[in-house]
DNA sequence: CGGGGGTTTGAGTCCGTTCAAAATACGTGG
DNA sequence: CCACGTATTTTGAACGGACTCAAACCCCCG
């Protein structure tokens, strides 16, 4: 990840082909028949986004959906006072912007690349056409959206019943699944694509509080932080945070 | 509402007919063609639930969806410690249980009648059949689910950025749209179907805090409470709560 | 080498919680 | 219709977690 100038896949190489896409069998598009994948392949527009670049912006007319091939993307929502809050993260294999596609004409959130990203755009008309020809695609999105909803409500419940430290532990646990690599000594290492402010947004808290929790985690040997690099010496210690009784 | 022994519609009268349903043109079923409405009409099972009765319970296998004709329903989720928290309310014209229908096999929440309710059950097979024959129905649910999701995330943002008093004002404002009736003197009156505990659940707070906020609202003449009866003497005062600057 | 943003630390405050008790409303049976 | 037991709601006092404001720090980059 840190080793720069790597131009290997998934960022370089030949123009991507939907038939060979690594997500071919796992995204909501997996229900598509050969012909429909061909449509997808012909109409998709693939782009690379550098960290900080926007894929779409809140308030823009919703012109289609975006399928993430690789990279991490922040979905942010601007509150009335203009402050953009990170509401969720999305990664390779996931489709973004589909919610606003079904709900209305306008993106209600912004999507910003957190790392270097490869993203395929599928325009409105093509999605509509595929949806018409293949009702299973709609069911796929229905299924996906239902999970999103479960997730959102789970978060809501947690924010009411768990303190910030515990929610931070939950967050680390979720991030580790995607970013951590195991070391020889049994510890886990990862580099977060998130600023302290972003972490605070996710937790519904403030950067100062995040810093203090990090400090407390280090004191208790739950996790060691150095900038965006995190070491989890012992996963069990972290698991104890979310469930002290071990039940 | 308070005048008891009224056996008029929507609770008495002839067996309900989907073609004459007041929600015929407004629910997600409105996309159905004549034939399909006939299917609905033939297969639906209509029931009356008294306050406190369950429509379905968390953990039950999901056997279909329920369409609310009349009444208020609480969707509750049990946390690991067995305490059932009110997560949202649903009313006439809305379909419940559809989320779990699309997401999995099991209801992840319970539905409890808050008032006397008339509810139509549509079994799994019928819904599947309608969905197959009429892709627009899927899109309808997609649309509905997208709004649910927006709503859930809106709530999440609010719970992080607004204090409990302001969230309570938001709640009253939302409840008034459905329950309040205007009085001659310009004030609004309503009877809530919610206990203090339920209100606290929605706000992500405690009954004691709710009581204190009510007390504060009365001191400031924003709202007057007497049990579950609420008087809002001046709507502007309530609106000021959610937006002190009037911008 | 001097900005400058993000991050950390510190001190003080406040909102909301907790625990406990009192008051009130509610349902039931006499 | 009233008495009684129970559940809900309200009140009080004290505590504590997280926030605010402010300053110092640090790292990254030019």
XYZ file of C-alpha atoms (C1' of nucleotides) in Angstrom:
554
model
C 0.000 0.000 0.000
C 2.751 2.403 0.984
C 5.088 1.227 -1.759
C 4.540 4.004 -4.268
C 4.990 4.033 -8.038
C 3.299 0.649 -8.363
C 1.478 0.737 -11.662
C 0.262 -2.808 -11.570
C -3.390 -3.781 -11.551
C -5.936 -2.734 -10.514
C -4.893 0.733 -11.629
C -2.873 0.141 -14.723
C -3.157 -2.448 -17.438
C -5.730 -2.760 -20.217
C -9.169 -1.143 -20.134
C -11.266 -3.074 -17.638
C -13.715 -5.613 -18.902
C -16.893 -6.396 -16.989
C -16.653 -10.081 -17.880
C -13.315 -10.371 -16.165
C -14.108 -8.058 -13.270
C -13.145 -9.540 -9.940
C -16.562 -8.518 -8.623
C -18.401 -10.155 -11.503
C -19.895 -12.822 -9.230
C -20.297 -10.827 -6.073
C -21.789 -7.407 -6.744
C -25.481 -6.700 -7.365
C -24.694 -6.950 -11.075
C -24.018 -10.663 -10.727
C -27.621 -11.495 -11.646
C -27.103 -10.141 -15.156
C -27.109 -12.497 -18.124
C -24.340 -12.451 -20.739
C -26.118 -9.961 -22.979
C -26.762 -7.610 -20.134
C -23.173 -7.720 -18.961
C -22.293 -6.775 -22.523
C -24.537 -3.716 -22.203
C -22.813 -2.856 -18.961
C -19.425 -3.300 -20.575
C -20.317 -1.095 -23.517
C -21.797 1.726 -21.514
C -19.715 1.910 -18.352
C -17.131 4.658 -18.061
C -14.155 3.815 -15.902
C -12.168 6.515 -14.116
C -9.334 6.820 -11.664
C -9.768 9.170 -8.717
C -6.911 10.414 -6.588
C -7.388 10.829 -2.824
C -9.477 13.911 -2.158
C -11.195 13.919 -5.532
C -14.962 13.808 -5.680
C -16.897 11.109 -7.523
C -20.122 13.093 -7.096
C -21.262 15.983 -4.987
C -24.290 16.532 -2.806
C -26.834 18.577 -4.736
C -25.692 17.418 -8.165
C -28.366 15.873 -10.353
C -28.147 12.104 -10.068
C -26.925 10.970 -13.463
C -26.343 7.317 -12.687
C -24.627 4.940 -10.292
C -20.961 4.194 -9.624
C -19.469 0.789 -9.084
C -16.229 0.680 -7.136
C -13.539 -1.572 -8.564
C -10.823 -0.690 -6.072
C -10.128 1.831 -3.362
C -11.891 3.402 -0.395
C -14.544 6.072 -0.737
C -16.056 8.380 1.861
C -19.731 9.218 1.653
C -20.214 12.597 3.281
C -23.244 14.676 4.066
C -23.158 18.424 4.514
C -25.151 19.664 7.451
C -27.062 22.954 7.141
C -24.020 24.837 8.407
C -21.948 23.571 5.528
C -19.831 21.147 7.491
C -19.329 17.853 5.631
C -19.673 14.836 7.913
C -18.463 11.370 6.982
C -21.506 9.111 7.179
C -20.112 5.867 5.772
C -17.301 4.254 3.824
C -17.585 2.174 0.678
C -15.065 -0.132 -0.974
C -14.345 -2.332 -3.963
C -17.318 -4.406 -5.119
C -19.859 -1.936 -3.779
C -22.093 0.312 -5.817
C -22.637 3.895 -4.665
C -25.137 6.535 -5.613
C -27.824 3.912 -6.189
C -29.853 5.104 -3.266
C -30.336 8.587 -4.685
C -30.880 7.010 -8.066
C -33.967 5.255 -6.714
C -35.108 7.945 -4.318
C -34.867 11.129 -6.303
C -33.161 13.266 -8.832
C -30.417 14.672 -6.694
C -27.448 13.252 -4.819
C -28.095 13.773 -1.134
C -24.489 13.000 -0.239
C -21.035 13.512 -1.675
C -18.565 10.762 -2.500
C -14.860 11.468 -2.066
C -11.957 9.163 -2.782
C -10.001 8.359 0.375
C -7.367 6.396 -1.479
C -6.588 5.986 -5.156
C -9.786 4.571 -6.640
C -10.938 2.906 -9.816
C -14.640 3.464 -10.333
C -17.069 2.598 -13.128
C -19.897 4.951 -13.920
C -23.128 3.512 -15.306
C -25.510 6.125 -16.593
C -29.143 6.403 -15.629
C -30.540 5.230 -18.945
C -28.450 2.086 -18.986
C -29.431 1.215 -15.420
C -33.101 1.782 -16.222
C -32.791 -0.443 -19.288
C -31.091 -3.221 -17.349
C -33.655 -2.927 -14.590
C -36.491 -3.292 -17.101
C -34.972 -6.263 -18.817
C -33.883 -7.977 -15.680
C -36.172 -7.666 -12.639
C -33.688 -9.683 -10.611
C -31.384 -6.679 -10.701
C -34.003 -4.675 -8.855
C -34.285 -7.439 -6.281
C -30.519 -7.374 -5.930
C -30.586 -3.683 -5.109
C -33.523 -4.296 -2.810
C -31.476 -6.852 -0.970
C -28.484 -4.562 -0.769
C -30.550 -1.656 0.420
C -32.178 -3.797 3.091
C -28.721 -4.613 4.484
C -27.747 -0.960 4.382
C -30.838 -0.203 6.369
C -30.128 -2.882 8.975
C -26.641 -1.487 9.281
C -27.851 2.085 9.678
C -30.275 1.100 12.388
C -27.736 -1.031 14.151
C -25.484 2.023 14.276
C -28.328 4.128 15.596
C -29.029 1.690 18.408
C -25.357 1.480 19.290
C -24.955 5.233 19.424
C -27.693 5.356 22.028
C -26.571 2.471 24.190
C -22.767 2.346 23.909
C -20.219 4.884 25.021
C -17.725 6.400 22.643
C -14.858 4.161 23.673
C -16.846 1.036 22.932
C -18.017 2.393 19.609
C -14.413 3.145 18.743
C -13.563 -0.473 19.500
C -16.368 -1.556 17.184
C -15.005 0.699 14.480
C -11.465 -0.667 14.800
C -12.836 -4.163 14.619
C -14.695 -3.362 11.420
C -11.699 -1.608 9.885
C -9.364 -4.454 10.707
C -11.393 -6.855 8.573
C -10.648 -4.736 5.573
C -7.290 -3.147 6.252
C -5.319 -5.168 8.763
C -2.565 -7.612 7.952
C -1.346 -10.150 10.477
C 2.254 -9.910 11.670
C 4.507 -12.779 12.598
C 4.167 -12.055 16.294
C 0.393 -12.421 16.096
C -0.340 -8.717 16.179
C -2.325 -6.863 13.527
C -1.200 -3.824 11.576
C -3.151 -1.409 9.444
C -3.036 2.011 7.891
C -6.326 3.871 8.172
C -7.608 5.957 5.290
C -9.326 8.212 7.848
C -8.413 11.420 9.616
C -9.227 11.882 13.290
C -12.076 14.128 12.243
C -13.450 11.376 10.019
C -13.253 8.880 12.853
C -15.030 11.370 15.104
C -17.764 11.768 12.469
C -18.339 8.047 12.301
C -18.515 7.811 16.074
C -20.734 10.864 16.383
C -18.057 12.515 18.486
C -15.156 15.031 18.289
C -11.498 14.766 17.346
C -10.427 15.662 20.878
C -12.434 12.799 22.288
C -10.988 10.437 19.701
C -7.485 11.479 20.695
C -8.255 10.812 24.340
C -9.688 7.393 23.583
C -6.613 6.523 21.534
C -4.529 7.570 24.489
C -6.578 5.356 26.775
C -6.276 2.425 24.364
C -2.513 2.794 24.396
C -2.401 2.922 28.155
C -4.430 -0.299 28.303
C -2.465 -1.961 25.478
C -5.559 -2.383 23.349
C -4.129 -0.590 20.319
C -1.089 1.505 19.482
C -1.467 4.503 17.184
C 1.125 6.407 15.246
C -0.592 8.843 12.935
C -2.822 6.736 10.760
C -0.919 3.553 11.473
C -2.446 1.243 14.002
C -1.086 -1.810 15.746
C -3.419 -4.172 17.548
C -1.102 -6.265 19.717
C -3.804 -8.610 20.918
C -7.170 -8.982 19.257
C -8.707 -10.439 22.397
C -8.038 -7.245 24.290
C -9.962 -5.343 21.631
C -12.781 -7.875 21.700
C -12.985 -7.440 25.467
C -13.709 -3.760 24.871
C -16.949 -4.497 23.103
C -17.952 -7.232 25.455
C -16.280 -7.107 28.851
C -18.183 -10.122 30.194
C -17.293 -12.345 27.286
C -20.861 -13.485 26.787
C -60.603 9.354 18.799
C -61.603 9.404 22.448
C -65.275 8.729 21.742
C -65.392 5.030 22.439
C -67.753 2.344 21.173
C -67.641 3.755 17.638
C -68.034 0.828 15.318
C -67.874 2.844 12.138
C -65.165 2.373 9.502
C -62.309 1.643 9.410
C -62.897 -1.028 12.023
C -66.394 -2.260 11.396
C -68.358 -2.603 8.201
C -67.989 -5.104 5.387
C -64.822 -7.090 4.702
C -62.305 -4.691 3.213
C -61.815 -4.643 -0.510
C -58.477 -3.705 -2.031
C -60.144 -1.895 -4.906
C -61.865 0.469 -2.543
C -58.994 0.795 -0.094
C -58.263 4.393 0.798
C -54.586 3.679 0.175
C -55.216 2.183 -3.235
C -53.501 5.059 -4.998
C -50.847 5.893 -2.449
C -49.153 2.779 -1.125
C -46.430 0.826 -2.935
C -49.206 -1.414 -4.251
C -50.544 1.417 -6.385
C -48.487 0.270 -9.373
C -50.495 -2.929 -9.610
C -52.801 -3.523 -12.549
C -56.421 -4.606 -12.085
C -55.624 -8.298 -12.261
C -52.895 -7.988 -9.727
C -55.049 -6.063 -7.305
C -57.488 -8.935 -7.648
C -54.733 -11.322 -6.589
C -54.012 -9.087 -3.636
C -57.671 -8.967 -2.751
C -58.044 -12.739 -2.930
C -54.977 -13.551 -0.875
C -54.763 -10.855 1.758
C -55.855 -11.673 5.270
C -57.192 -8.748 7.242
C -57.004 -8.658 11.030
C -57.743 -6.283 13.855
C -55.118 -5.852 16.563
C -55.801 -4.322 19.934
C -53.220 -2.052 21.570
C -50.354 -4.129 22.891
C -50.919 -7.040 20.518
C -48.089 -8.146 18.277
C -48.346 -8.284 14.502
C -45.067 -10.165 14.307
C -42.190 -10.869 16.635
C -38.454 -10.551 16.276
C -36.991 -13.949 15.497
C -40.131 -15.319 13.858
C -39.705 -16.652 10.331
C -40.757 -13.973 7.880
C -43.921 -15.285 6.306
C -44.936 -12.208 4.338
C -45.578 -8.501 4.619
C -48.257 -6.493 6.399
C -50.041 -3.489 5.016
C -51.495 -1.102 7.571
C -55.004 0.100 6.837
C -55.491 2.070 10.026
C -53.829 2.580 13.382
C -50.361 3.172 14.766
C -47.740 0.459 15.065
C -44.469 0.394 16.979
C -41.494 -1.350 15.453
C -39.294 -2.504 18.309
C -35.916 -4.148 18.443
C -34.709 -6.215 21.358
C -31.166 -5.515 22.398
C -28.945 -8.405 23.565
C -30.100 -7.848 27.138
C -33.698 -8.462 26.164
C -34.899 -4.900 26.432
C -37.219 -3.953 23.553
C -36.504 -0.502 22.183
C -38.906 1.419 19.962
C -37.043 2.130 16.748
C -39.801 3.616 14.587
C -43.529 4.075 14.166
C -45.630 3.107 11.185
C -49.153 4.134 10.230
C -51.990 3.624 7.794
C -50.901 3.285 4.179
C -47.496 1.916 5.105
C -46.272 -1.616 4.608
C -44.242 -3.258 7.352
C -42.095 -6.347 7.441
C -41.047 -5.841 3.840
C -37.475 -5.130 4.800
C -36.961 -8.490 6.419
C -38.864 -10.037 3.546
C -36.180 -8.833 1.161
C -33.208 -9.192 3.449
C -33.649 -12.579 5.041
C -35.838 -15.249 6.439
C -36.382 -13.872 9.883
C -38.008 -10.765 11.313
C -35.288 -8.660 12.888
C -37.814 -6.498 14.721
C -41.179 -6.863 16.398
C -44.325 -4.970 15.449
C -46.765 -4.046 18.189
C -50.071 -2.243 17.844
C -50.033 1.076 19.691
C -53.657 1.784 18.964
C -56.446 -0.348 17.555
C -55.174 -1.406 14.128
C -56.533 -2.916 10.969
C -53.792 -4.701 9.079
C -53.699 -6.813 5.921
C -51.286 -9.719 5.704
C -49.962 -10.701 2.291
C -48.107 -13.980 2.296
C -44.658 -14.521 0.876
C -45.761 -16.513 -2.149
C -48.270 -13.909 -3.234
C -45.740 -11.115 -2.892
C -43.182 -13.102 -4.870
C -45.747 -13.734 -7.569
C -46.744 -10.104 -7.811
C -43.098 -9.066 -7.847
C -42.400 -11.418 -10.746
C -45.348 -10.306 -12.769
C -44.922 -6.657 -12.043
C -41.340 -5.359 -11.788
C -42.679 -1.901 -11.004
C -43.716 -3.239 -7.615
C -40.073 -3.952 -6.861
C -39.174 -0.440 -7.900
C -41.893 0.845 -5.606
C -40.365 -0.973 -2.666
C -36.954 0.221 -3.751
C -38.233 3.750 -3.654
C -39.808 3.283 -0.279
C -36.734 1.657 1.164
C -34.567 4.476 -0.147
C -36.711 6.969 1.764
C -36.513 4.833 4.883
C -32.778 4.885 4.548
C -32.612 8.659 4.120
C -34.790 8.980 7.187
C -32.626 6.638 9.245
C -29.496 8.515 8.339
C -31.097 11.849 8.968
C -31.937 10.618 12.461
C -28.391 9.411 12.941
C -26.951 12.787 12.008
C -29.388 14.576 14.273
C -28.588 12.380 17.227
C -24.962 13.383 16.892
C -25.416 17.103 16.360
C -28.583 18.060 18.256
C -29.256 17.967 21.968
C -32.126 15.998 23.419
C -34.412 18.981 23.841
C -34.109 19.887 20.186
C -34.681 16.301 19.100
C -37.776 16.237 21.269
C -39.010 19.332 19.459
C -38.399 17.588 16.151
C -40.366 14.600 17.380
C -43.316 16.702 18.493
C -43.304 18.435 15.149
C -43.408 15.117 13.342
C -46.137 13.745 15.608
C -48.281 16.819 15.210
C -48.544 16.263 11.453
C -50.219 12.981 12.104
C -52.043 13.400 15.389
C -52.743 17.054 16.081
C -56.026 18.821 15.500
C -56.263 22.603 15.424
C -58.357 24.305 18.090
C -60.408 27.442 17.668
C -57.881 29.506 19.581
C -55.125 28.540 17.165
C -53.485 26.006 19.442
C -52.895 22.374 18.540
C -54.039 19.352 20.522
C -53.033 15.714 20.260
C -53.053 12.452 22.122
C -49.818 10.538 21.758
C -49.828 6.771 21.359
C -46.452 6.661 23.106
C -45.301 6.124 26.654
C -42.490 8.213 28.113
C -40.220 5.224 27.706
C -41.128 5.004 24.027
C -40.392 8.684 23.551
C -37.076 8.202 25.305
C -36.286 5.293 22.973
C -36.939 7.378 19.902
C -34.765 10.169 21.245
C -32.037 7.802 22.366
C -32.503 9.001 25.921
C -34.209 8.093 29.246
C -37.687 8.637 30.646
C -36.319 10.907 33.377
C -34.733 13.161 30.807
C -37.946 13.231 28.801
C -39.861 14.261 31.904
C -37.404 17.065 32.538
C -37.626 18.307 28.982
C -41.412 18.280 29.189
C -41.124 20.284 32.356
C -38.843 22.761 30.595
C -41.204 23.006 27.628
C -44.049 23.860 29.992
C -42.001 26.495 31.744
C -41.209 28.087 28.370
C -44.778 27.694 27.071
C -43.669 25.560 24.150
C -45.982 22.662 24.934
C -48.251 21.587 27.755
C -48.438 17.916 28.722
C -51.012 16.056 30.699
C -50.320 12.370 30.538
C -50.325 11.546 26.853
C -52.301 14.625 25.931
C -50.314 17.475 24.493
C -51.249 21.062 23.789
C -49.058 23.198 21.591
C -50.221 26.734 22.280
C -48.085 28.328 19.634
C -46.484 26.427 16.790
C -43.925 29.165 16.231
C -42.525 28.662 19.706
C -41.971 24.995 18.855
C -40.412 25.872 15.523
C -38.030 28.217 17.317
C -36.795 25.229 19.301
C -35.444 23.523 16.241
C -34.120 26.675 14.695
C -33.477 29.481 17.164
C -32.117 31.858 14.505
C -35.097 31.474 12.225
C -32.942 30.837 9.182
C 13.500 26.936 7.843
C 9.247 28.887 8.453
C 4.393 28.263 7.702
C 0.044 25.628 8.335
C -3.164 21.983 8.832
C -4.171 18.283 11.599
C -3.560 16.446 16.220
C -2.896 16.333 21.073
C -3.233 18.068 25.745
C -5.334 20.714 29.467
C -8.921 22.824 32.255
C -13.494 23.841 33.030
C -18.334 23.220 32.189
C -22.639 21.291 31.074
C -25.852 17.934 29.580
C -27.654 13.834 30.403
C -27.318 9.771 33.215
C -27.907 7.075 37.418
C -29.984 5.801 41.533
C -33.498 6.482 44.688
C -37.803 7.991 46.372
C -42.213 10.180 45.940
C -46.333 11.008 43.318
C -49.511 9.893 40.098
C -52.252 7.063 36.948
C -54.220 2.656 35.928
C -56.545 -1.711 36.241
C -58.779 -5.062 39.078
C -61.640 -7.015 42.320
C -64.519 -6.310 46.171
C -68.087 3.147 43.019
C -64.309 2.829 45.868
C -60.058 0.459 47.775
C -55.970 -1.496 46.700
C -51.749 -3.067 44.263
C -48.940 -2.246 40.412
C -46.788 0.267 36.765
C -45.634 4.504 35.035
C -44.164 9.103 35.640
C -42.082 12.751 38.065
C -38.778 14.864 41.130
C -34.352 15.276 43.480
C -29.385 14.995 44.136
C -25.016 13.610 42.681
C -21.974 11.899 39.376
C -19.530 11.475 35.101
C -18.712 11.390 30.113
C -18.107 14.083 26.492
C -17.982 18.768 24.883
C -15.976 23.457 24.501
C -12.389 26.591 24.233
C -7.743 27.368 24.027
C -3.029 26.567 23.639
C 0.839 23.688 22.431
C 2.602 20.322 19.550
C 3.928 17.810 15.536
C 4.571 16.452 11.104
C 4.471 17.268 6.278
C 5.732 20.309 2.420
C 7.123 23.809 0.132
